[in-house]
CSV table of C-alpha atoms in Angstrom, one decimal:
chain,number,residue,atom,x,y,z
V,1,MET,CA,0.0,0.0,0.0
V,2,LYS,CA,1.6,3.3,-1.1
V,3,LYS,CA,2.2,5.9,1.5
V,4,ILE,CA,2.1,9.6,0.7
V,5,LEU,CA,3.5,12.5,2.6
V,6,GLU,CA,2.5,15.8,1.0
V,7,ILE,CA,3.9,19.0,2.3
V,8,CYS,CA,2.1,22.3,1.8
V,9,VAL,CA,4.6,25.1,1.0
V,10,ASP,CA,4.5,28.8,-0.1
V,11,SER,CA,8.2,29.6,-0.5
V,12,PHE,CA,11.4,28.1,-2.0
V,13,ALA,CA,12.9,27.7,1.4
V,14,SER,CA,9.9,25.7,2.6
V,15,ALA,CA,9.9,23.6,-0.6
V,16,LYS,CA,13.6,22.8,-0.2
V,17,ALA,CA,13.2,21.8,3.4
V,18,ALA,CA,10.2,19.6,2.5
V,19,ILE,CA,12.1,17.8,-0.2
V,20,GLN,CA,15.2,17.3,2.0
V,21,GLY,CA,13.0,16.0,4.8
V,22,GLY,CA,11.5,13.3,2.6
V,23,ALA,CA,8.3,14.6,1.1
V,24,ASP,CA,6.7,12.6,-1.7
V,25,ARG,CA,5.0,15.7,-3.2
V,26,LEU,CA,4.3,19.3,-2.6
V,27,GLU,CA,1.1,21.3,-2.6
V,28,LEU,CA,2.3,24.7,-3.8
V,29,CYS,CA,0.5,27.8,-2.6
V,30,SER,CA,1.0,31.4,-1.8
V,31,ALA,CA,-0.1,33.0,1.5
V,32,LEU,CA,-0.6,30.0,3.7
V,33,SER,CA,-1.5,32.3,6.6
V,34,ILE,CA,-4.9,32.8,4.9
V,35,GLY,CA,-5.3,29.2,4.0
V,36,GLY,CA,-3.4,29.3,0.7
V,37,ILE,CA,-4.1,30.9,-2.7
V,38,THR,CA,-2.8,30.4,-6.2
V,39,PRO,CA,1.0,30.5,-6.2
V,40,TYR,CA,3.3,32.6,-8.4
V,41,ILE,CA,4.4,31.0,-11.6
V,42,GLU,CA,8.0,32.2,-10.9
V,43,LEU,CA,8.0,30.3,-7.6
V,44,LEU,CA,7.0,27.1,-9.4
V,45,GLU,CA,9.8,27.7,-12.0
V,46,GLN,CA,12.3,28.2,-9.2
V,47,ILE,CA,11.4,24.9,-7.5
V,48,ARG,CA,11.4,23.1,-10.8
V,49,LYS,CA,15.0,24.1,-11.3
V,50,TYR,CA,15.8,22.5,-8.0
V,51,SER,CA,13.7,19.3,-8.1
V,52,ASN,CA,11.4,17.2,-10.2
V,53,ILE,CA,9.2,16.2,-7.2
V,54,GLU,CA,5.5,16.0,-7.9
V,55,ILE,CA,3.9,19.4,-7.4
V,56,ARG,CA,0.2,20.1,-7.3
V,57,SER,CA,-0.7,23.8,-7.4
V,58,MET,CA,-3.5,25.4,-5.3
V,59,ILE,CA,-6.0,27.2,-7.5
V,60,ARG,CA,-7.8,29.6,-5.3
V,61,PRO,CA,-8.1,33.3,-6.4
V,62,ARG,CA,-8.9,34.7,-3.0
V,63,ALA,CA,-9.4,33.9,0.7
V,64,GLY,CA,-12.8,33.2,2.0
V,65,ASP,CA,-15.6,30.8,0.9
V,66,PHE,CA,-15.7,28.6,-2.2
V,67,LEU,CA,-18.6,30.2,-4.0
V,68,TYR,CA,-17.1,31.7,-7.1
V,69,ASP,CA,-18.6,34.0,-9.8
V,70,LYS,CA,-17.9,33.6,-13.5
V,71,TYR,CA,-15.0,36.0,-13.5
V,72,GLU,CA,-13.3,34.1,-10.7
V,73,ILE,CA,-13.8,30.9,-12.6
V,74,GLU,CA,-12.3,32.4,-15.7
V,75,LEU,CA,-9.3,33.5,-13.7
V,76,MET,CA,-8.9,30.1,-12.2
V,77,VAL,CA,-9.0,28.4,-15.7
V,78,ASN,CA,-6.2,30.7,-16.8
V,79,GLN,CA,-4.2,30.0,-13.7
V,80,ILE,CA,-4.4,26.3,-14.4
V,81,LYS,CA,-3.3,26.9,-18.0
V,82,ASN,CA,-0.3,29.0,-17.0
V,83,LEU,CA,0.9,26.9,-14.2
V,84,LYS,CA,0.6,23.7,-16.2
V,85,SER,CA,2.8,25.3,-18.9
V,86,VAL,CA,5.7,25.7,-16.5
V,87,GLY,CA,5.6,22.3,-14.8
V,88,SER,CA,2.7,21.8,-12.4
V,89,ASP,CA,1.8,18.1,-12.2
V,90,GLY,CA,-1.6,18.7,-10.8
V,91,PHE,CA,-4.0,21.1,-9.2
V,92,VAL,CA,-5.8,21.5,-5.9
V,93,ILE,CA,-9.3,22.9,-6.6
V,94,GLY,CA,-12.8,23.1,-5.2
V,95,CYS,CA,-16.1,25.0,-5.8
V,96,LEU,CA,-19.3,24.9,-3.8
V,97,LYS,CA,-22.9,26.0,-4.6
V,98,LYS,CA,-24.8,28.3,-2.3
V,99,ASP,CA,-26.5,25.2,-0.7
V,100,GLY,CA,-23.1,23.7,0.3
V,101,ASN,CA,-23.0,21.0,-2.4
V,102,LEU,CA,-20.2,20.5,-4.8
V,103,ASP,CA,-20.6,22.8,-7.8
V,104,ILE,CA,-20.1,20.5,-10.8
V,105,GLU,CA,-20.8,23.2,-13.4
V,106,ALA,CA,-18.2,25.6,-11.9
V,107,LEU,CA,-15.7,22.7,-11.8
V,108,LYS,CA,-16.2,21.5,-15.3
V,109,PRO,CA,-14.0,24.2,-17.1
V,110,LEU,CA,-11.3,23.8,-14.4
V,111,ILE,CA,-11.2,20.0,-14.9
V,112,TYR,CA,-11.2,20.4,-18.7
V,113,MET,CA,-8.3,22.8,-18.6
V,114,ALA,CA,-6.4,20.5,-16.3
V,115,ASP,CA,-6.6,18.0,-19.1
V,116,GLY,CA,-5.9,14.8,-17.3
V,117,ALA,CA,-3.5,16.2,-14.7
V,118,ASN,CA,-3.8,15.0,-11.1
V,119,LEU,CA,-6.6,16.7,-9.2
V,120,THR,CA,-7.1,17.1,-5.5
V,121,LEU,CA,-10.4,18.3,-4.0
V,122,HIS,CA,-9.3,20.7,-1.2
V,123,ARG,CA,-10.9,21.3,2.1
V,124,ALA,CA,-14.0,22.7,0.5
V,125,ILE,CA,-15.2,19.2,1.3
V,126,ASP,CA,-14.9,20.0,5.0
V,127,VAL,CA,-17.4,22.9,4.8
V,128,SER,CA,-19.7,21.1,2.3
V,129,GLN,CA,-23.2,20.0,3.3
V,130,ASN,CA,-22.5,16.3,3.3
V,131,LEU,CA,-19.0,14.9,3.6
V,132,GLU,CA,-19.7,11.4,2.3
V,133,ASP,CA,-21.8,12.6,-0.7
V,134,THR,CA,-19.2,15.2,-1.6
V,135,TYR,CA,-16.5,12.5,-1.5
V,136,LYS,CA,-18.4,10.1,-3.7
V,137,LEU,CA,-19.2,12.8,-6.3
V,138,ALA,CA,-15.6,14.0,-6.4
V,139,SER,CA,-14.5,10.5,-7.1
V,140,GLN,CA,-16.9,10.2,-9.9
V,141,ILE,CA,-16.1,13.5,-11.7
V,142,GLY,CA,-12.3,13.1,-12.0
V,143,PHE,CA,-10.6,13.8,-8.7
V,144,ASN,CA,-8.0,11.3,-7.7
V,145,THR,CA,-7.3,12.8,-4.3
V,146,VAL,CA,-9.5,14.4,-1.6
V,147,LEU,CA,-7.9,16.4,1.2
V,148,THR,CA,-10.0,16.4,4.4
V,149,SER,CA,-9.9,16.8,8.2
V,150,GLY,CA,-13.1,14.8,8.4
V,151,GLY,CA,-15.2,18.0,8.4
V,152,GLU,CA,-13.8,19.2,11.6
V,153,ASN,CA,-11.3,21.8,12.8
V,154,ASN,CA,-8.5,19.2,12.8
V,155,CYS,CA,-8.1,15.6,11.8
V,156,ILE,CA,-8.0,14.2,15.3
V,157,ILE,CA,-11.5,15.5,16.0
V,158,GLY,CA,-12.5,14.3,12.6
V,159,LYS,CA,-10.9,10.9,12.9
V,160,GLY,CA,-14.2,9.0,13.1
V,161,LYS,CA,-15.5,10.6,9.9
V,162,ILE,CA,-12.2,10.0,8.1
V,163,LYS,CA,-12.5,6.3,9.0
V,164,LYS,CA,-15.9,6.3,7.4
V,165,LEU,CA,-14.5,7.9,4.2
V,166,LEU,CA,-11.7,5.4,4.1
V,167,ASP,CA,-14.3,2.6,4.3
V,168,ILE,CA,-16.2,4.2,1.4
V,169,LYS,CA,-12.9,4.5,-0.5
V,170,GLU,CA,-12.4,0.8,-0.3
V,171,GLU,CA,-16.1,0.1,-1.2
V,172,ILE,CA,-16.1,2.2,-4.4
V,173,ASN,CA,-12.4,2.3,-5.2
V,174,GLY,CA,-12.6,6.0,-4.7
V,175,ALA,CA,-10.1,8.9,-4.6
V,176,GLU,CA,-7.2,8.9,-2.3
V,177,ILE,CA,-8.0,10.2,1.2
V,178,LEU,CA,-5.4,12.8,2.1
V,179,ILE,CA,-5.6,13.5,5.8
V,180,GLY,CA,-4.8,17.1,6.8
V,181,ALA,CA,-5.2,19.8,9.4
V,182,GLY,CA,-3.1,19.4,12.6
V,183,VAL,CA,-0.9,16.6,11.1
V,184,ASN,CA,2.5,16.0,12.6
V,185,ALA,CA,4.6,12.9,13.4
V,186,ASP,CA,2.6,12.0,16.5
V,187,VAL,CA,-0.7,12.3,14.7
V,188,ILE,CA,0.5,10.1,11.9
V,189,SER,CA,1.7,7.5,14.4
V,190,GLN,CA,-1.7,7.6,16.1
V,191,PHE,CA,-3.6,7.2,12.8
V,192,ARG,CA,-1.4,4.4,11.6
V,193,LEU,CA,-1.9,2.5,14.8
V,194,GLU,CA,-5.7,3.0,15.0
V,195,ILE,CA,-6.6,3.1,11.3
V,196,PRO,CA,-4.0,1.2,9.2
V,197,GLN,CA,-5.7,2.1,5.9
V,198,ALA,CA,-4.8,5.7,6.6
V,199,THR,CA,-1.7,6.1,4.4
V,200,SER,CA,-1.7,9.6,3.0
V,201,PHE,CA,-1.0,12.7,5.0
V,202,HIS,CA,-0.8,16.4,4.4
V,203,MET,CA,1.0,18.9,6.6
V,204,SER,CA,3.0,22.2,6.4
V,205,GLY,CA,5.5,21.5,9.2
V,206,LYS,CA,5.8,25.2,9.8
V,207,THR,CA,8.1,26.9,12.3
V,208,ASN,CA,8.5,30.6,13.0
V,209,LYS,CA,11.8,31.9,11.7
V,210,GLU,CA,13.0,35.1,13.4
V,211,SER,CA,13.2,38.1,11.1
V,212,GLY,CA,16.7,39.5,10.4
V,213,MET,CA,15.5,43.0,10.9
V,214,ILE,CA,17.1,45.0,13.7
V,215,PHE,CA,15.1,48.1,13.3
V,216,ARG,CA,11.5,47.3,13.8
V,217,LYS,CA,8.9,50.0,13.3
V,218,GLN,CA,5.9,49.2,15.5
V,219,ASP,CA,2.2,49.8,15.0
V,220,VAL,CA,2.4,50.1,11.2
V,221,PRO,CA,0.9,46.9,9.9
V,222,MET,CA,1.3,45.9,6.3
V,223,GLY,CA,-2.1,44.2,6.3
V,224,ILE,CA,-3.9,42.4,9.1
V,225,PRO,CA,-3.8,44.4,12.3
V,226,ASN,CA,-1.7,42.8,15.0
V,227,PHE,CA,-0.2,40.3,12.6
V,228,ASP,CA,3.3,39.3,13.6
V,229,GLU,CA,5.5,40.6,10.8
V,230,TRP,CA,8.8,39.9,12.6
V,231,HIS,CA,8.6,36.1,12.2
V,232,ILE,CA,8.4,34.2,8.9
V,233,GLN,CA,6.7,30.8,8.8
V,234,GLU,CA,8.8,28.2,7.0
V,235,THR,CA,8.6,24.5,6.7
V,236,SER,CA,11.0,22.6,9.1
V,237,GLU,CA,13.1,19.9,7.5
V,238,GLU,CA,13.3,18.2,10.9
V,239,LEU,CA,9.5,18.1,11.3
V,240,VAL,CA,9.1,16.7,7.8
V,241,ARG,CA,11.7,14.1,8.5
V,242,ALA,CA,10.0,13.1,11.7
V,243,ALA,CA,6.7,12.7,9.9
V,244,ARG,CA,8.4,10.6,7.2
V,245,LEU,CA,9.8,8.3,9.8
V,246,ALA,CA,6.4,8.0,11.5
V,247,LEU,CA,4.7,7.2,8.2
V,248,ASP,CA,7.3,4.6,7.2
V,249,LYS,CA,7.6,2.9,10.6
């Protein structure tokens, strides 16, 4: 049974740490502090020069919900086109209707533009109306991976629902269940012990890197008020390596 450790990164430094720590693939984003949005093409190109690791690019034009208008869908289609042209192996997407169900019509042009590339349904599933129905539908329309916390704030709380999804996966030969939200080496060990069919995990392994700035002007935020701009979140090679060892144990 294949085991997958996917690391979510939004910088070259994080990508390098993830690869050196033993990641199987990367989810590439920008702005992980707001849940991740579509990454820069130049960042993907920079990582591609360093490694041929599998990279799936987040396609999300903004923070917030997953109800998109036609202009946002058009933008997302073009983002897929452009990122695929510079080496993205797959895409991480998701659209919901007002009623909380998966929006197949909105997803169709995105899936079409991906043109057979690997597709992950992101955590839109966790805020959808019915976790199991959304998983089954995603498996039917072309997703080969579904990232989920079990519809909860973190995967430990959602463990029971994740177990149900893994059972459904076996029944219908559905999409890979990629377990995310709160994942670290200890969580992986716990899942592997209690739910052996849990084999795919998603984490960022972030740590706070102290800014090199000596002069620090206070009370002039660049964006979100009270946001800590003197620490940079980066993936830790050591945390990724620990997760790798836990998964392979």
